[in-house]
CSV table of C-alpha atoms in Angstrom, one decimal:
chain,number,residue,atom,x,y,z
P,1,MET,CA,3.0,-18.1,-16.1
P,2,ASP,CA,5.3,-17.1,-13.3
P,3,THR,CA,4.5,-13.6,-12.1
P,4,THR,CA,6.9,-13.3,-9.2
P,5,VAL,CA,9.6,-10.7,-8.9
P,6,ASP,CA,12.3,-11.3,-6.4
P,7,LEU,CA,12.1,-7.8,-4.6
P,8,ASP,CA,14.3,-8.9,-1.8
P,9,THR,CA,17.3,-8.9,-4.2
P,10,PHE,CA,17.2,-5.1,-4.6
P,11,SER,CA,18.0,-4.6,-0.8
P,12,SER,CA,21.4,-6.2,-1.2
P,13,LEU,CA,22.2,-4.9,-4.7
P,14,VAL,CA,21.5,-1.2,-4.1
P,15,GLU,CA,24.6,0.3,-2.6
P,16,ARG,CA,25.2,3.8,-1.2
P,17,PRO,CA,26.7,6.4,-3.4
P,18,ASP,CA,30.5,6.8,-3.2
P,19,GLU,CA,31.3,8.5,0.1
P,20,SER,CA,35.1,8.8,-0.8
P,21,ALA,CA,34.1,10.9,-3.9
P,22,ARG,CA,31.7,13.1,-1.8
P,23,ARG,CA,34.5,13.8,0.8
P,24,ALA,CA,36.9,14.6,-2.0
P,25,ALA,CA,34.4,17.0,-3.5
P,26,ASP,CA,33.8,18.6,-0.1
P,27,GLU,CA,37.6,19.1,0.4
P,28,ARG,CA,37.9,20.7,-3.0
P,29,TRP,CA,35.1,23.2,-2.1
P,30,GLN,CA,36.8,24.0,1.1
P,31,ALA,CA,40.1,24.6,-0.6
P,32,LEU,CA,38.7,27.4,-2.8
P,33,ASP,CA,39.4,31.0,-2.0
P,34,ARG,CA,35.7,31.5,-1.2
P,35,PRO,CA,33.6,32.0,1.9
P,36,ARG,CA,32.8,28.7,3.4
P,37,GLY,CA,29.3,27.8,2.3
P,38,GLY,CA,29.2,30.8,0.0
P,39,LEU,CA,27.7,28.9,-2.9
P,40,GLY,CA,25.1,27.4,-0.6
P,41,GLN,CA,23.0,24.7,-2.2
P,42,LEU,CA,25.3,24.4,-5.2
P,43,GLU,CA,28.1,23.0,-2.9
P,44,GLU,CA,25.7,20.2,-1.5
P,45,LEU,CA,24.5,19.3,-4.9
P,46,GLY,CA,28.0,19.3,-6.4
P,47,SER,CA,29.1,16.9,-3.7
P,48,TRP,CA,26.1,14.7,-4.2
P,49,LEU,CA,26.8,14.5,-8.0
P,50,ALA,CA,30.4,13.5,-7.2
P,51,SER,CA,29.2,10.7,-5.0
P,52,VAL,CA,26.6,9.3,-7.5
P,53,GLN,CA,29.2,9.6,-10.3
P,54,GLY,CA,31.8,8.0,-8.1
P,55,HIS,CA,34.3,10.6,-9.3
P,56,SER,CA,35.9,13.8,-8.1
P,57,PRO,CA,36.3,16.3,-9.6
P,58,VAL,CA,32.7,16.0,-10.6
P,59,ARG,CA,31.9,15.6,-14.3
P,60,PRO,CA,29.6,18.1,-16.0
P,61,LEU,CA,26.2,16.8,-16.8
P,62,SER,CA,26.4,16.1,-20.6
P,63,ALA,CA,23.5,13.7,-21.2
P,64,PRO,CA,20.5,14.5,-19.1
P,65,LYS,CA,17.2,12.7,-20.1
P,66,VAL,CA,13.6,13.6,-19.3
P,67,LEU,CA,11.8,10.3,-18.9
P,68,LEU,CA,8.0,10.2,-18.8
P,69,PHE,CA,5.9,7.1,-18.0
P,70,ALA,CA,2.4,7.4,-19.4
P,71,GLY,CA,-0.8,5.6,-18.4
P,72,ASP,CA,-4.5,6.1,-17.9
P,73,HIS,CA,-6.4,5.3,-14.7
P,74,GLY,CA,-10.0,4.0,-14.2
P,75,VAL,CA,-10.7,6.4,-11.4
P,76,ALA,CA,-10.5,9.3,-13.9
P,77,SER,CA,-14.0,8.2,-15.0
P,78,LEU,CA,-15.4,9.4,-11.6
P,79,GLY,CA,-14.5,13.0,-12.5
P,80,VAL,CA,-11.7,13.5,-10.1
P,81,SER,CA,-9.7,15.6,-12.5
P,82,GLU,CA,-10.2,18.8,-14.5
P,83,LEU,CA,-8.6,17.1,-17.4
P,84,PRO,CA,-10.8,14.9,-19.7
P,85,ALA,CA,-10.8,11.2,-18.9
P,86,ASP,CA,-11.4,10.3,-22.5
P,87,GLY,CA,-8.3,10.9,-24.6
P,88,GLY,CA,-6.7,13.4,-22.2
P,89,THR,CA,-3.6,11.4,-21.6
P,90,ALA,CA,-3.2,10.5,-25.3
P,91,GLY,CA,-3.4,14.1,-26.2
P,92,ARG,CA,-0.7,15.1,-23.8
P,93,VAL,CA,1.5,12.3,-25.1
P,94,ARG,CA,1.1,13.7,-28.6
P,95,ALA,CA,2.0,17.2,-27.5
P,96,VAL,CA,5.2,15.9,-26.0
P,97,LEU,CA,6.1,13.9,-29.0
P,98,ASP,CA,5.2,17.0,-31.3
P,99,GLY,CA,7.5,19.2,-29.3
P,100,THR,CA,4.8,21.6,-28.3
P,101,ALA,CA,4.2,20.5,-24.6
P,102,PRO,CA,5.9,22.8,-22.0
P,103,VAL,CA,8.3,19.9,-21.0
P,104,ALA,CA,9.5,19.6,-24.6
P,105,VAL,CA,10.0,23.4,-24.9
P,106,LEU,CA,12.0,23.5,-21.6
P,107,ALA,CA,14.0,20.4,-22.4
P,108,ARG,CA,15.2,22.0,-25.6
P,109,ARG,CA,16.2,25.2,-23.7
P,110,PHE,CA,18.2,23.2,-21.1
P,111,GLY,CA,19.7,20.7,-23.5
P,112,ALA,CA,17.9,17.6,-22.4
P,113,ARG,CA,16.4,14.8,-24.5
P,114,VAL,CA,12.8,13.6,-23.8
P,115,ARG,CA,11.6,10.1,-23.9
P,116,VAL,CA,8.0,8.8,-23.4
P,117,VAL,CA,7.3,5.3,-22.3
P,118,ASP,CA,3.6,4.3,-22.9
P,119,VAL,CA,2.7,1.5,-20.5
P,120,ALA,CA,-1.0,1.9,-20.1
P,121,VAL,CA,-2.4,4.8,-22.3
P,122,ASP,CA,-6.0,4.1,-23.3
P,123,ALA,CA,-5.4,4.6,-27.0
P,124,ASP,CA,-4.7,2.6,-30.1
P,125,PRO,CA,-1.0,1.7,-29.9
P,126,ASP,CA,-0.7,2.6,-33.6
P,127,ASP,CA,-1.4,6.2,-32.6
P,128,PHE,CA,2.2,6.4,-31.4
P,129,PRO,CA,5.6,5.4,-32.6
P,130,GLU,CA,6.7,1.8,-31.8
P,131,GLU,CA,9.5,3.0,-29.5
P,132,VAL,CA,6.9,4.6,-27.3
P,133,THR,CA,4.5,1.7,-27.1
P,134,ARG,CA,6.8,-1.3,-27.0
P,135,TYR,CA,6.4,-1.6,-23.3
P,136,ARG,CA,2.6,-1.3,-23.4
P,137,VAL,CA,1.1,-3.5,-20.7
P,138,ARG,CA,-2.6,-2.8,-21.3
P,139,ARG,CA,-5.0,0.1,-22.2
P,140,GLY,CA,-5.7,2.0,-18.9
P,141,SER,CA,-5.8,0.6,-15.5
P,142,GLY,CA,-8.7,-0.6,-13.4
P,143,ARG,CA,-10.9,1.7,-11.2
P,144,ILE,CA,-9.1,1.1,-7.9
P,145,ASP,CA,-11.9,2.0,-5.6
P,146,VAL,CA,-13.8,-1.1,-6.7
P,147,GLU,CA,-11.3,-3.3,-8.5
P,148,ASP,CA,-7.6,-4.0,-8.9
P,149,ALA,CA,-5.7,-1.7,-11.2
P,150,LEU,CA,-3.8,-4.7,-12.7
P,151,SER,CA,-3.6,-8.4,-12.6
P,152,ALA,CA,-0.4,-9.8,-10.8
P,153,GLU,CA,1.0,-10.7,-14.2
P,154,GLU,CA,0.4,-7.3,-15.5
P,155,ALA,CA,2.0,-5.7,-12.4
P,156,ALA,CA,5.1,-7.8,-12.8
P,157,ARG,CA,5.3,-7.0,-16.5
P,158,ALA,CA,5.1,-3.3,-15.8
P,159,PHE,CA,7.7,-3.5,-13.0
P,160,ARG,CA,10.0,-5.4,-15.3
P,161,ALA,CA,9.5,-2.9,-18.1
P,162,GLY,CA,10.6,-0.1,-15.8
P,163,MET,CA,13.7,-2.0,-14.9
P,164,ALA,CA,14.5,-2.6,-18.6
P,165,VAL,CA,14.1,1.1,-19.3
P,166,ALA,CA,16.6,1.9,-16.5
P,167,ASP,CA,19.1,-0.5,-18.1
P,168,GLU,CA,18.6,1.1,-21.5
P,169,GLU,CA,19.3,4.5,-20.2
P,170,ALA,CA,22.3,3.5,-18.1
P,171,ASP,CA,23.8,1.7,-21.2
P,172,ALA,CA,23.1,4.7,-23.4
P,173,GLY,CA,25.2,6.9,-21.2
P,174,THR,CA,22.4,9.0,-19.7
P,175,ASP,CA,24.0,10.7,-16.6
P,176,LEU,CA,20.9,12.2,-15.0
P,177,VAL,CA,17.2,11.3,-15.3
P,178,VAL,CA,14.4,13.8,-14.8
P,179,LEU,CA,11.5,11.6,-14.0
P,180,GLY,CA,7.9,12.5,-14.8
P,181,ASP,CA,4.5,11.1,-15.6
P,182,LEU,CA,1.6,11.6,-18.0
P,183,GLY,CA,-1.8,10.3,-16.8
P,184,VAL,CA,-5.3,11.7,-16.0
P,185,GLY,CA,-6.3,10.6,-12.5
P,186,SER,CA,-2.8,9.8,-11.4
P,187,THR,CA,-2.7,12.1,-8.4
P,188,THR,CA,-5.7,10.2,-7.0
P,189,VAL,CA,-3.7,6.9,-7.3
P,190,ALA,CA,-0.6,8.5,-5.8
P,191,ALA,CA,-2.6,9.8,-2.8
P,192,VAL,CA,-3.9,6.2,-2.1
P,193,LEU,CA,-0.4,4.8,-2.2
P,194,VAL,CA,1.0,7.5,0.1
P,195,GLY,CA,-1.9,7.3,2.4
P,196,ALA,CA,-1.6,3.5,2.7
P,197,LEU,CA,2.2,3.6,3.3
P,198,CYS,CA,2.1,6.4,5.8
P,199,GLY,CA,-1.1,5.2,7.6
P,200,THR,CA,-3.0,8.5,7.2
P,201,ASP,CA,-6.7,9.0,6.2
P,202,ALA,CA,-7.9,10.2,2.9
P,203,ALA,CA,-8.4,13.8,3.8
P,204,ALA,CA,-4.7,14.1,4.8
P,205,VAL,CA,-3.4,13.1,1.5
P,206,THR,CA,-6.0,14.3,-1.0
P,207,GLY,CA,-4.8,17.4,-2.9
P,208,ARG,CA,-6.2,19.6,-5.6
P,209,GLY,CA,-4.3,17.8,-8.4
P,210,SER,CA,-5.3,19.5,-11.7
P,211,GLY,CA,-6.9,22.4,-10.0
P,212,ILE,CA,-10.2,20.9,-8.9
P,213,ASP,CA,-12.9,22.8,-6.9
P,214,ASP,CA,-14.3,21.8,-3.5
P,215,ARG,CA,-17.1,19.7,-4.9
P,216,VAL,CA,-14.7,17.6,-7.0
P,217,TRP,CA,-12.2,17.4,-4.1
P,218,MET,CA,-14.9,15.7,-2.1
P,219,VAL,CA,-15.5,13.2,-4.8
P,220,LYS,CA,-11.7,12.6,-5.0
P,221,CYS,CA,-11.4,12.3,-1.2
P,222,ALA,CA,-14.2,9.6,-1.1
P,223,THR,CA,-12.4,7.8,-3.9
P,224,VAL,CA,-9.2,7.8,-2.0
P,225,ARG,CA,-11.0,6.6,1.1
P,226,ASP,CA,-12.6,3.7,-0.7
P,227,SER,CA,-9.3,2.8,-2.4
P,228,LEU,CA,-7.4,2.9,0.9
P,229,ARG,CA,-9.7,0.2,2.2
P,230,ARG,CA,-8.5,-2.0,-0.6
P,231,ALA,CA,-4.9,-1.1,-0.2
P,232,ARG,CA,-4.4,-1.8,3.5
P,233,PRO,CA,-4.8,-5.7,3.3
P,234,VAL,CA,-1.9,-5.9,0.9
P,235,LEU,CA,0.5,-3.5,2.5
P,236,GLY,CA,3.1,-6.2,3.2
P,237,ASP,CA,3.6,-7.0,-0.5
P,238,GLN,CA,4.6,-4.0,-2.6
P,239,LEU,CA,3.9,-5.6,-6.0
P,240,ALA,CA,0.5,-6.6,-4.8
P,241,LEU,CA,-0.1,-3.1,-3.5
P,242,LEU,CA,0.8,-1.7,-7.0
P,243,ALA,CA,-1.5,-4.2,-8.6
P,244,ALA,CA,-4.4,-3.5,-6.3
P,245,THR,CA,-4.3,0.3,-6.0
P,246,GLY,CA,-1.6,1.5,-8.3
P,247,GLY,CA,-1.4,1.2,-12.1
P,248,ALA,CA,1.0,0.1,-14.8
P,249,ASP,CA,2.7,3.4,-14.9
P,250,PHE,CA,3.2,3.3,-11.1
P,251,ALA,CA,4.7,-0.2,-11.3
P,252,ALA,CA,7.0,0.7,-14.1
P,253,ILE,CA,8.2,3.8,-12.3
P,254,THR,CA,9.0,1.8,-9.2
P,255,GLY,CA,10.8,-0.8,-11.2
P,256,PHE,CA,12.8,2.0,-12.9
P,257,LEU,CA,13.7,3.7,-9.7
P,258,LEU,CA,15.1,0.5,-8.1
P,259,GLN,CA,17.0,-0.6,-11.2
P,260,ALA,CA,18.4,2.9,-11.7
P,261,ALA,CA,19.7,2.8,-8.2
P,262,VAL,CA,21.3,-0.6,-8.9
P,263,ARG,CA,22.9,0.9,-12.1
P,264,ARG,CA,24.0,4.0,-10.1
P,265,LEU,CA,21.9,6.3,-12.3
P,266,PRO,CA,20.8,9.4,-10.5
P,267,VAL,CA,17.2,10.6,-10.7
P,268,VAL,CA,15.4,13.8,-10.1
P,269,LEU,CA,11.8,13.2,-8.9
P,270,ASP,CA,9.0,15.5,-10.1
P,271,GLY,CA,5.5,15.5,-8.5
P,272,VAL,CA,3.4,13.4,-6.3
P,273,VAL,CA,3.3,10.4,-8.7
P,274,SER,CA,7.1,9.9,-8.7
P,275,ALA,CA,7.2,10.6,-5.0
P,276,SER,CA,4.7,7.9,-4.3
P,277,CYS,CA,6.6,5.4,-6.3
P,278,ALA,CA,9.8,6.3,-4.5
P,279,LEU,CA,8.0,5.7,-1.2
P,280,VAL,CA,7.1,2.1,-2.5
P,281,ALA,CA,10.7,1.6,-3.7
P,282,GLN,CA,12.1,2.6,-0.4
P,283,ARG,CA,10.1,-0.2,1.2
P,284,ILE,CA,12.0,-2.6,-1.0
P,285,ALA,CA,15.5,-1.1,-0.8
P,286,PHE,CA,16.1,1.4,2.0
P,287,ARG,CA,19.3,2.9,0.5
P,288,ALA,CA,17.7,3.7,-2.9
P,289,PRO,CA,16.6,7.3,-1.9
P,290,GLU,CA,20.3,8.3,-1.7
P,291,TRP,CA,20.3,8.1,-5.5
P,292,TRP,CA,17.4,10.5,-5.9
P,293,ARG,CA,16.8,14.2,-5.4
P,294,ALA,CA,13.4,15.9,-5.1
P,295,GLY,CA,13.1,18.3,-7.9
P,296,GLN,CA,10.4,20.6,-6.4
P,297,SER,CA,7.4,20.9,-4.1
P,298,THR,CA,4.0,20.9,-5.9
P,299,GLY,CA,2.0,21.7,-2.8
P,300,GLU,CA,0.3,18.3,-2.9
P,301,PRO,CA,-0.1,17.0,0.8
P,302,ALA,CA,0.7,13.5,-0.3
P,303,GLN,CA,4.0,14.6,-1.9
P,304,ALA,CA,5.0,16.4,1.3
P,305,LYS,CA,4.2,13.3,3.4
P,306,ALA,CA,6.2,11.1,1.0
P,307,TYR,CA,9.3,13.4,1.0
P,308,ASP,CA,9.1,13.5,4.8
P,309,ARG,CA,9.3,9.7,5.0
P,310,LEU,CA,12.0,9.7,2.3
P,311,THR,CA,14.0,12.5,4.1
P,312,LEU,CA,14.2,14.3,0.8
P,313,VAL,CA,14.1,18.1,0.7
P,314,PRO,CA,12.8,19.6,-2.6
P,315,LEU,CA,15.3,21.7,-4.4
P,316,GLN,CA,12.7,24.3,-5.4
P,317,GLU,CA,9.3,25.4,-4.3
P,318,GLN,CA,7.8,25.9,-7.8
P,319,LYS,CA,4.4,24.4,-7.0
P,320,ILE,CA,4.1,23.3,-10.6
P,321,THR,CA,1.3,20.7,-10.6
P,322,MET,CA,0.8,19.7,-14.2
P,323,GLY,CA,3.2,16.7,-14.1
P,324,GLU,CA,5.1,15.9,-17.3
P,325,GLY,CA,8.3,16.4,-15.4
P,326,VAL,CA,8.1,20.2,-15.8
P,327,GLY,CA,8.7,21.0,-12.1
P,328,ALA,CA,11.7,18.6,-11.8
P,329,LEU,CA,13.1,19.9,-15.2
P,330,MET,CA,13.2,23.4,-13.7
P,331,SER,CA,15.8,22.1,-11.3
P,332,LEU,CA,18.1,20.8,-14.0
P,333,PRO,CA,19.9,24.2,-14.5
P,334,LEU,CA,20.6,24.2,-10.8
P,335,LEU,CA,22.2,20.7,-11.0
P,336,GLN,CA,24.1,21.8,-14.1
P,337,ALA,CA,25.4,24.9,-12.4
P,338,ALA,CA,26.5,22.8,-9.4
P,339,ALA,CA,28.4,20.3,-11.6
P,340,ASP,CA,30.0,23.0,-13.8
P,341,THR,CA,31.1,25.1,-10.9
P,342,LEU,CA,32.7,22.3,-9.0
P,343,ALA,CA,34.3,20.8,-12.2
P,344,GLU,CA,35.8,24.1,-13.4
P,345,GLU,CA,36.7,25.8,-10.2
P,346,THR,CA,38.3,22.8,-8.5
P,347,ALA,CA,39.9,21.2,-11.7
P,348,VAL,CA,43.4,21.9,-10.6
P,349,LEU,CA,44.0,22.2,-6.9
P,350,PRO,CA,47.5,21.3,-5.6
P,351,GLY,CA,47.8,18.8,-2.7
P,352,LEU,CA,44.3,17.3,-3.1
P,353,PRO,CA,44.1,13.8,-4.4
P,354,ASP,CA,41.3,12.9,-6.8
P,355,ALA,CA,38.8,10.3,-5.7
P,356,PRO,CA,39.2,7.1,-7.8
P,357,ALA,CA,37.0,7.2,-10.9
P,358,VAL,CA,34.2,4.7,-11.2
P,359,PRO,CA,33.3,3.8,-14.8
P,360,ARG,CA,29.8,4.7,-15.9
P,361,VAL,CA,28.9,1.1,-16.7
P,362,GLN,CA,30.4,-1.6,-14.6
P,363,PRO,CA,30.2,-5.2,-15.7
P,364,LYS,CA,29.4,-6.3,-12.1
P,365,LEU,CA,26.2,-4.2,-12.1
P,366,PRO,CA,23.3,-6.6,-12.8
P,367,SER,CA,20.9,-5.7,-15.6
P,368,ALA,CA,17.2,-6.4,-15.5
P,369,ALA,CA,17.9,-9.6,-17.5
P,370,ASP,CA,20.4,-10.7,-14.9
P,371,LEU,CA,17.9,-10.1,-12.1
P,372,LEU,CA,14.9,-11.7,-13.9
P,373,GLY,CA,16.9,-14.8,-14.6
P,374,ARG,CA,16.8,-15.4,-10.9
P,375,VAL,CA,13.0,-15.5,-10.6
């Protein structure tokens, strides 16, 4: 079976957001009878939204979606997390689907829908609805300090699954994705990817994750160190890196981020997991980060290093470390306020031409099926 994915294609397909729409939004802000810069961060965010929408005046955010990729990791068996390795991820998925998890509660409050994509949860697939498990690649991922997380074929399948999800959301009219993850042991994996891509040692990228103590941190740091030794030989091949020291959820998130940029779908990143995948995706398409915003700072050292490389500044300093997209979701009201303020206050301003509207879904934008037909 052919397990290749033409990653080079993304570099040419990912375009920059619409600069003319950004300039038009800036001109509208300046034309208001307000102190220049008086709305602070709302002005910059409103102009960014205009650019990713390709439209000025900016449209209010009417269909935001919280998207959670779920997967288990073999390194969790080493006790690198305060969360239980056996059934911990499955339990969190159930809480989200039941509507009792914090992300579900906040999403209802902020008017966002929630979608869970199970790509590697170590549970019987019959435990969850079919729409949750239909992109399942395997049950859990390998213990990356001693073995590959995935085979090459599994990494390609997960990457393609993420691309397909991006197409589904773009075609459904989702206008902003809050991207999160569900997985015990995932911050250990993220630290390895960031450490490998930034050329740092284990201690510089190993954080406290789920709230671990010094003893567990030392175990986690040693695990990251051993995994970095396995990651460095494959740094030149991003898909091989994800197979060796990533996981199915990491491969899927990376594929999602790249295809979302192709489809001009803006994304808010959550914690260190989405930040590490964004760093991998940047290696593939250097313009892709312009379609993303960093929702919050968790305090994880690997996240800070990733955002520094991506030149992304967190919108908030919430230091929410639980994952599930909760921290990024807390930035949604800020983005909604930016869109609403610019849309309503600048709706009618004489003498200022509107930027040409760009349809949400353009026929020329290639879907995952179009791209995969080339490999």
